[in-house]
Amino acid sequence: MPIKRVGVLGCGLMGSGIAQVCAMAGYETVAREVADEPLQKGMKSIQKQLGKLVEKEKLSAGDRDAALGRLTGTTRLEDLAGCDIVIEAIVEELEAKNALWRTLDALCGPETIFASNTSSLTIADMAAATKRPGRMVGLHFFNPVPVMKLVEVVRTIATDPQAFDTAFQFARSLGKEPIVCKDSSGFVVNLLLVPYMMDAIRALEQGVATTADIDKGMQLGTGHPMGPFILADFVGLDTLDRIGGIMLGEYNEKRYASPPLLKRMISLGMYGRKSGRGFYDYSGPEPVPVDLGI
Ligand code: 3HC
């Protein structure tokens, strides 16, 4: 069954990026948020991103208008009934995700593919909440979605090969590079990236080097676009803590555990770039390392 209409659950940072790339790739796209305010915020951010692409002459004004014409925002789950694939990008809480899947299971046709953008939960734990485990996959995008090429396409032991292939080709049709992943918490990237960021925080706690020098070391020493602290701030420290906590529960391995410094920063509302302060202060033109008393 060819995919024509895409539903996106959640229009936050990830959901709005996913909706943007789907609309740009030619799909009728319905983005759903719980209330008008977050929906308008997400839709404005898509308009802004598309506007920047036009300014940079990477997109014609006509193509921008066509992409926006394919995009609808809604707060009603019923509006996702006719979608061929629904991609979920809401808060990283299994029960919240499963409540939506249960409702959509009754609203959508039996062929509709359900895809989760979860970063650390398992797809099987969502498939089990539906009557369509064969049509449940993972489609894990990376932030910023319009820029990052990778999509992890995840199959559970219950996923139909045909549904998996459709999801894989769909990811490719968005201009992404899909990889095949088994349904284990963190898939490939977060399995390796989360302990890396946690280790960087432990190195900082131990006084191995300063925040800026650890970042510079990893950026210049390994060619990463961002050092681990700039990246952790970019991902969000609360998000890192939440993902690490889920992976710790799954694997019972200390390398996923949040170091005390991370927990204290979160208690103080230091969530990284989104709150203006994390390992760096973002109030000026350039990020400045925060004195963490180490
Ligand atoms: N949205 C859209 N486009 C963006 C953007 C954003 N938030 N941030 C940057 N860009 C675009 C810029 O406009 C620019 O486009 P251009 O080449 O057409 O002019 C291009 O990206 C490069 O941006 P900059 O020149 O400003 O800066 P950089 O060269 O430093 O690139 C970056 C920015 C792409 C964010 C780069 O630093 C990078 O790749 N960082 C690593 C990001 C990463 O690792 N993401 C994964 C996080 S983990 C995750 O998402 C998984 C989750 O489960 C936790």
Tab-separated table of C-alpha atoms and ligand atoms in Angstrom:
chain	number	residue	atom	x	y	z
A	1	MET	CA	0.000	0.000	0.000
A	2	PRO	CA	1.631	3.286	-1.062
A	3	ILE	CA	1.844	5.976	1.583
A	4	LYS	CA	0.027	9.168	0.672
A	5	ARG	CA	-1.160	10.643	3.923
A	6	VAL	CA	0.985	10.944	7.049
A	7	GLY	CA	-0.118	11.711	10.587
A	8	VAL	CA	2.329	13.131	13.111
A	9	LEU	CA	1.514	12.996	16.814
A	10	GLY	CA	3.171	15.851	18.671
A	11	CYS	CA	4.319	19.106	17.076
A	12	GLY	CA	7.208	19.911	19.395
A	13	LEU	CA	10.865	19.994	18.384
A	14	MET	CA	10.919	16.492	16.842
A	15	GLY	CA	7.310	16.305	15.663
A	16	SER	CA	7.434	19.653	13.852
A	17	GLY	CA	10.690	18.618	12.143
A	18	ILE	CA	9.142	15.304	11.080
A	19	ALA	CA	5.979	17.011	9.805
A	20	GLN	CA	8.147	19.488	7.888
A	21	VAL	CA	10.193	16.829	6.080
A	22	CYS	CA	7.057	14.777	5.288
A	23	ALA	CA	5.247	17.792	3.776
A	24	MET	CA	8.392	18.768	1.854
A	25	ALA	CA	8.671	15.231	0.461
A	26	GLY	CA	5.191	15.526	-1.059
A	27	TYR	CA	3.030	13.782	1.562
A	28	GLU	CA	-0.302	15.112	2.775
A	29	THR	CA	0.629	15.654	6.399
A	30	VAL	CA	-1.581	16.114	9.452
A	31	ALA	CA	0.200	17.294	12.594
A	32	ARG	CA	-1.718	16.759	15.829
A	33	GLU	CA	-1.123	18.496	19.147
A	34	VAL	CA	-3.120	18.336	22.375
A	35	ALA	CA	-4.064	22.029	22.369
A	36	ASP	CA	-4.060	25.072	20.099
A	37	GLU	CA	-1.112	26.843	21.712
A	38	PRO	CA	1.534	24.126	21.178
A	39	LEU	CA	0.047	23.400	17.758
A	40	GLN	CA	0.420	27.038	16.646
A	41	LYS	CA	3.952	27.120	18.061
A	42	GLY	CA	4.903	24.016	16.062
A	43	MET	CA	3.264	25.230	12.848
A	44	LYS	CA	4.978	28.649	13.178
A	45	SER	CA	8.329	26.954	13.640
A	46	ILE	CA	7.786	24.954	10.422
A	47	GLN	CA	6.839	28.147	8.544
A	48	LYS	CA	9.966	29.828	9.911
A	49	GLN	CA	12.245	26.927	8.927
A	50	LEU	CA	10.774	26.847	5.410
A	51	GLY	CA	11.130	30.633	5.189
A	52	LYS	CA	14.839	30.337	6.063
A	53	LEU	CA	15.312	27.752	3.307
A	54	VAL	CA	13.703	30.165	0.821
A	55	GLU	CA	15.968	33.003	2.040
A	56	LYS	CA	18.998	30.762	1.525
A	57	GLU	CA	17.665	29.875	-1.940
A	58	LYS	CA	17.555	26.174	-1.005
A	59	LEU	CA	13.802	26.070	-1.634
A	60	SER	CA	11.681	28.050	-4.086
A	61	ALA	CA	8.798	30.141	-2.743
A	62	GLY	CA	6.468	27.963	-4.830
A	63	ASP	CA	7.771	24.745	-3.250
A	64	ARG	CA	7.450	26.288	0.209
A	65	ASP	CA	3.829	27.212	-0.477
A	66	ALA	CA	3.144	23.734	-1.884
A	67	ALA	CA	4.672	22.095	1.237
A	68	LEU	CA	2.617	24.357	3.523
A	69	GLY	CA	-0.459	23.544	1.427
A	70	ARG	CA	0.079	19.828	2.152
A	71	LEU	CA	0.341	20.456	5.888
A	72	THR	CA	-2.635	20.682	8.250
A	73	GLY	CA	-2.616	21.153	11.988
A	74	THR	CA	-5.248	19.680	14.252
A	75	THR	CA	-6.020	18.953	17.881
A	76	ARG	CA	-8.440	16.146	16.956
A	77	LEU	CA	-7.170	12.570	16.823
A	78	GLU	CA	-10.105	11.743	14.489
A	79	ASP	CA	-8.364	13.777	11.773
A	80	LEU	CA	-5.651	11.099	11.613
A	81	ALA	CA	-8.173	8.391	10.702
A	82	GLY	CA	-7.354	8.405	6.981
A	83	CYS	CA	-3.565	8.288	7.386
A	84	ASP	CA	-1.465	5.510	5.861
A	85	ILE	CA	1.233	5.960	8.493
A	86	VAL	CA	1.110	7.702	11.883
A	87	ILE	CA	4.405	8.793	13.426
A	88	GLU	CA	4.359	9.444	17.154
A	89	ALA	CA	6.738	12.051	18.594
A	90	ILE	CA	5.252	12.902	21.989
A	91	VAL	CA	6.722	12.825	25.503
A	92	GLU	CA	8.906	9.798	26.314
A	93	GLU	CA	6.312	8.061	28.508
A	94	LEU	CA	5.057	4.621	27.589
A	95	GLU	CA	1.574	5.078	29.039
A	96	ALA	CA	1.034	8.420	27.271
A	97	LYS	CA	2.106	6.857	23.974
A	98	ASN	CA	-0.010	3.737	24.475
A	99	ALA	CA	-3.116	5.768	25.341
A	100	LEU	CA	-2.818	7.391	21.895
A	101	TRP	CA	-2.111	4.100	20.128
A	102	ARG	CA	-5.185	2.494	21.703
A	103	THR	CA	-7.421	5.331	20.503
A	104	LEU	CA	-5.881	5.364	17.023
A	105	ASP	CA	-6.130	1.583	16.778
A	106	ALA	CA	-9.907	2.004	16.778
A	107	LEU	CA	-9.884	5.067	14.459
A	108	CYS	CA	-7.431	4.016	11.727
A	109	GLY	CA	-7.829	1.347	9.061
A	110	PRO	CA	-6.171	-2.012	9.724
A	111	GLU	CA	-3.410	-1.326	7.154
A	112	THR	CA	-2.227	1.924	8.754
A	113	ILE	CA	1.351	1.657	9.977
A	114	PHE	CA	2.053	2.935	13.471
A	115	ALA	CA	5.586	4.296	13.909
A	116	SER	CA	7.159	5.632	17.064
A	117	ASN	CA	10.000	8.135	17.231
A	118	THR	CA	10.858	6.887	20.723
A	119	SER	CA	14.504	7.251	21.685
A	120	SER	CA	14.680	4.592	24.397
A	121	LEU	CA	11.403	2.720	24.883
A	122	THR	CA	10.903	-0.529	23.019
A	123	ILE	CA	8.499	-0.746	20.100
A	124	ALA	CA	7.170	-4.117	21.299
A	125	ASP	CA	5.890	-2.449	24.478
A	126	MET	CA	3.757	-0.215	22.257
A	127	ALA	CA	2.792	-2.942	19.773
A	128	ALA	CA	1.402	-4.939	22.693
A	129	ALA	CA	-1.086	-2.150	23.432
A	130	THR	CA	-2.608	-2.434	19.936
A	131	LYS	CA	-4.399	-5.057	17.881
A	132	ARG	CA	-1.880	-4.490	15.065
A	133	PRO	CA	1.541	-5.555	16.372
A	134	GLY	CA	2.513	-6.542	12.815
A	135	ARG	CA	2.156	-2.941	11.677
A	136	MET	CA	4.114	-1.296	14.476
A	137	VAL	CA	7.654	-0.072	13.750
A	138	GLY	CA	10.147	2.435	15.085
A	139	LEU	CA	11.156	5.456	13.003
A	140	HIS	CA	13.756	7.260	15.056
A	141	PHE	CA	14.772	10.661	13.701
A	142	PHE	CA	17.580	12.898	14.973
A	143	ASN	CA	17.593	16.513	16.012
A	144	PRO	CA	17.529	18.792	14.006
A	145	VAL	CA	15.287	16.562	11.882
A	146	PRO	CA	15.500	18.559	8.628
A	147	VAL	CA	19.324	18.423	8.759
A	148	MET	CA	20.224	15.023	10.208
A	149	LYS	CA	20.354	12.316	7.570
A	150	LEU	CA	19.828	9.244	9.734
A	151	VAL	CA	16.598	7.433	10.545
A	152	GLU	CA	16.733	4.245	12.596
A	153	VAL	CA	14.001	1.925	11.308
A	154	VAL	CA	13.126	-0.584	13.994
A	155	ARG	CA	11.413	-3.942	13.692
A	156	THR	CA	10.128	-6.019	16.564
A	157	ILE	CA	9.852	-9.788	16.467
A	158	ALA	CA	6.193	-9.243	15.495
A	159	THR	CA	6.612	-6.655	12.689
A	160	ASP	CA	5.373	-7.810	9.262
A	161	PRO	CA	8.256	-7.725	6.749
A	162	GLN	CA	6.022	-5.837	4.305
A	163	ALA	CA	5.176	-3.118	6.874
A	164	PHE	CA	8.876	-2.843	7.712
A	165	ASP	CA	9.846	-2.468	4.037
A	166	THR	CA	7.169	0.184	3.535
A	167	ALA	CA	8.485	2.142	6.535
A	168	PHE	CA	12.079	1.757	5.343
A	169	GLN	CA	11.259	3.011	1.841
A	170	PHE	CA	9.181	5.801	3.352
A	171	ALA	CA	12.217	6.989	5.383
A	172	ARG	CA	14.282	6.922	2.199
A	173	SER	CA	11.595	8.913	0.352
A	174	LEU	CA	12.068	11.694	2.932
A	175	GLY	CA	15.662	12.047	1.729
A	176	LYS	CA	16.993	10.213	4.787
A	177	GLU	CA	19.481	7.356	5.154
A	178	PRO	CA	17.647	4.567	6.986
A	179	ILE	CA	19.374	1.789	8.922
A	180	VAL	CA	17.808	-1.451	10.154
A	181	CYS	CA	17.671	-1.802	13.930
A	182	LYS	CA	16.563	-4.501	16.304
A	183	ASP	CA	14.024	-3.493	18.941
A	184	SER	CA	16.393	-2.999	21.855
A	185	SER	CA	16.292	0.079	24.065
A	186	GLY	CA	18.337	2.938	22.545
A	187	PHE	CA	18.652	1.125	19.185
A	188	VAL	CA	22.130	1.890	17.767
A	189	VAL	CA	22.764	5.573	18.320
A	190	ASN	CA	21.480	6.145	21.856
A	191	LEU	CA	22.940	2.811	23.011
A	192	LEU	CA	26.365	4.349	22.346
A	193	LEU	CA	25.651	8.079	22.645
A	194	VAL	CA	23.941	8.123	26.055
A	195	PRO	CA	26.828	6.427	27.970
A	196	TYR	CA	29.249	8.701	26.068
A	197	MET	CA	27.505	11.832	27.366
A	198	MET	CA	27.152	10.346	30.868
A	199	ASP	CA	30.900	9.497	30.829
A	200	ALA	CA	31.725	13.056	29.811
A	201	ILE	CA	29.799	14.326	32.868
A	202	ARG	CA	31.635	11.820	35.088
A	203	ALA	CA	34.952	13.015	33.608
A	204	LEU	CA	33.961	16.579	34.468
A	205	GLU	CA	33.001	15.547	38.025
A	206	GLN	CA	36.415	13.908	38.387
A	207	GLY	CA	38.130	17.101	37.249
A	208	VAL	CA	39.791	15.477	34.221
A	209	ALA	CA	39.473	18.776	32.315
A	210	THR	CA	37.149	21.771	32.044
A	211	THR	CA	33.782	21.672	30.238
A	212	ALA	CA	35.204	23.660	27.334
A	213	ASP	CA	38.355	21.513	27.072
A	214	ILE	CA	36.453	18.199	27.173
A	215	ASP	CA	34.232	19.564	24.398
A	216	LYS	CA	37.203	20.830	22.435
A	217	GLY	CA	39.006	17.506	22.935
A	218	MET	CA	36.159	15.444	21.509
A	219	GLN	CA	35.329	17.928	18.772
A	220	LEU	CA	38.860	18.341	17.456
A	221	GLY	CA	40.181	14.921	18.502
A	222	THR	CA	37.427	12.854	16.923
A	223	GLY	CA	35.860	15.205	14.393
A	224	HIS	CA	32.454	15.357	16.106
A	225	PRO	CA	30.431	18.446	15.116
A	226	MET	CA	29.701	19.152	18.800
A	227	GLY	CA	31.508	18.192	22.009
A	228	PRO	CA	29.548	16.094	24.561
A	229	PHE	CA	28.397	19.022	26.745
A	230	ILE	CA	27.212	21.224	23.879
A	231	LEU	CA	25.455	18.122	22.562
A	232	ALA	CA	23.907	17.242	25.949
A	233	ASP	CA	22.622	20.829	26.248
A	234	PHE	CA	21.277	20.538	22.689
A	235	VAL	CA	19.474	17.237	23.416
A	236	GLY	CA	18.179	18.626	26.751
A	237	LEU	CA	19.542	17.508	30.122
A	238	ASP	CA	16.095	16.401	31.323
A	239	THR	CA	15.706	14.343	28.151
A	240	LEU	CA	19.157	12.791	28.604
A	241	ASP	CA	18.284	11.893	32.203
A	242	ARG	CA	14.945	10.383	31.145
A	243	ILE	CA	16.426	8.329	28.288
A	244	GLY	CA	19.309	7.176	30.515
A	245	GLY	CA	16.810	6.171	33.223
A	246	ILE	CA	14.787	4.046	30.789
A	247	MET	CA	17.954	2.363	29.477
A	248	LEU	CA	19.221	1.790	33.024
A	249	GLY	CA	15.919	0.056	33.830
A	250	GLU	CA	16.221	-2.078	30.714
A	251	TYR	CA	19.891	-3.109	30.950
A	252	ASN	CA	20.652	-2.564	34.642
A	253	GLU	CA	24.074	-1.208	33.690
A	254	LYS	CA	25.615	1.738	35.509
A	255	ARG	CA	26.890	3.394	32.381
A	256	TYR	CA	23.339	4.614	31.654
A	257	ALA	CA	22.894	6.109	35.139
A	258	SER	CA	22.716	9.891	35.519
A	259	PRO	CA	25.743	11.186	37.450
A	260	PRO	CA	24.900	13.294	40.537
A	261	LEU	CA	25.930	16.522	38.770
A	262	LEU	CA	23.323	15.933	36.048
A	263	LYS	CA	20.605	15.307	38.651
A	264	ARG	CA	21.468	18.497	40.572
A	265	MET	CA	21.460	20.595	37.400
A	266	ILE	CA	18.013	19.273	36.477
A	267	SER	CA	16.717	20.017	40.002
A	268	LEU	CA	17.828	23.597	39.451
A	269	GLY	CA	15.998	23.884	36.119
A	270	MET	CA	19.213	23.786	34.083
A	271	TYR	CA	17.887	21.830	31.103
A	272	GLY	CA	20.415	23.038	28.545
A	273	ARG	CA	19.804	25.186	25.525
A	274	LYS	CA	15.991	25.163	25.818
A	275	SER	CA	16.086	26.735	29.316
A	276	GLY	CA	18.977	29.069	28.475
A	277	ARG	CA	21.390	27.367	30.903
A	278	GLY	CA	22.965	23.946	31.210
A	279	PHE	CA	26.673	23.200	30.937
A	280	TYR	CA	26.765	26.504	29.048
A	281	ASP	CA	24.944	29.807	29.426
A	282	TYR	CA	23.138	30.736	26.224
A	283	SER	CA	22.117	34.294	27.082
A	284	GLY	CA	24.893	35.935	25.043
A	285	PRO	CA	25.900	35.686	21.392
A	286	GLU	CA	28.147	32.661	22.104
A	287	PRO	CA	27.652	29.890	24.706
A	288	VAL	CA	29.782	30.466	27.823
A	289	PRO	CA	30.689	27.545	30.167
A	290	VAL	CA	28.789	27.768	33.472
A	291	ASP	CA	30.856	27.659	36.670
A	292	LEU	CA	29.670	24.366	38.177
A	293	GLY	CA	31.950	24.643	41.189
A	294	ILE	CA	34.282	21.850	40.072
B	1	3HC	N1	16.879	23.310	12.377
B	1	3HC	C1	17.038	23.325	11.056
B	1	3HC	N2	18.230	23.557	10.465
B	1	3HC	C2	19.271	23.779	11.270
B	1	3HC	C3	19.165	23.786	12.681
B	1	3HC	C4	17.897	23.532	13.223
B	1	3HC	N3	17.716	23.481	14.550
B	1	3HC	N4	20.387	24.037	13.195
B	1	3HC	C5	21.224	24.180	12.162
B	1	3HC	N5	20.558	24.022	11.001
B	1	3HC	C6	21.106	24.105	9.650
B	1	3HC	C7	21.687	25.465	9.379
B	1	3HC	O1	20.698	26.340	8.917
B	1	3HC	C8	22.726	25.170	8.329
B	1	3HC	O2	22.106	25.029	7.069
B	1	3HC	P1	22.864	25.488	5.718
B	1	3HC	O3	24.043	24.601	5.570
B	1	3HC	O4	21.805	25.274	4.696
B	1	3HC	O5	23.211	26.926	5.909
B	1	3HC	C9	23.234	23.762	8.705
B	1	3HC	O6	22.201	23.193	9.562
B	1	3HC	C10	24.525	23.857	9.476
B	1	3HC	O7	24.297	24.730	10.577
B	1	3HC	P2	25.372	25.751	11.143
B	1	3HC	O8	26.343	26.140	10.060
B	1	3HC	O9	24.668	26.854	11.855
B	1	3HC	O10	26.091	24.970	12.311
B	1	3HC	P3	26.827	23.602	12.263
B	1	3HC	O11	27.605	23.425	11.005
B	1	3HC	O12	27.498	23.520	13.576
B	1	3HC	O13	25.653	22.520	12.239
B	1	3HC	C11	24.357	21.015	13.465
B	1	3HC	C12	24.667	22.482	13.206
B	1	3HC	C13	23.773	20.392	12.191
B	1	3HC	C14	23.308	20.979	14.564
B	1	3HC	C15	25.675	20.270	13.841
B	1	3HC	O14	26.297	20.956	14.884
B	1	3HC	C16	25.467	18.850	14.240
B	1	3HC	O15	25.332	17.953	13.409
B	1	3HC	N6	25.455	18.595	15.588
B	1	3HC	C17	25.216	17.271	16.133
B	1	3HC	C18	23.735	17.042	16.225
B	1	3HC	C19	23.427	15.686	16.762
B	1	3HC	O16	24.263	14.905	17.151
B	1	3HC	N7	22.124	15.384	16.786
B	1	3HC	C20	21.652	14.152	17.317
B	1	3HC	C21	21.262	14.377	18.737
B	1	3HC	S1	20.755	12.883	19.475
B	1	3HC	C22	19.158	12.709	18.990
B	1	3HC	O17	18.563	13.544	18.353
B	1	3HC	C23	18.502	11.440	19.376
B	1	3HC	C24	17.550	11.633	20.508
B	1	3HC	O18	16.859	10.411	20.683
B	1	3HC	C25	18.229	12.056	21.790
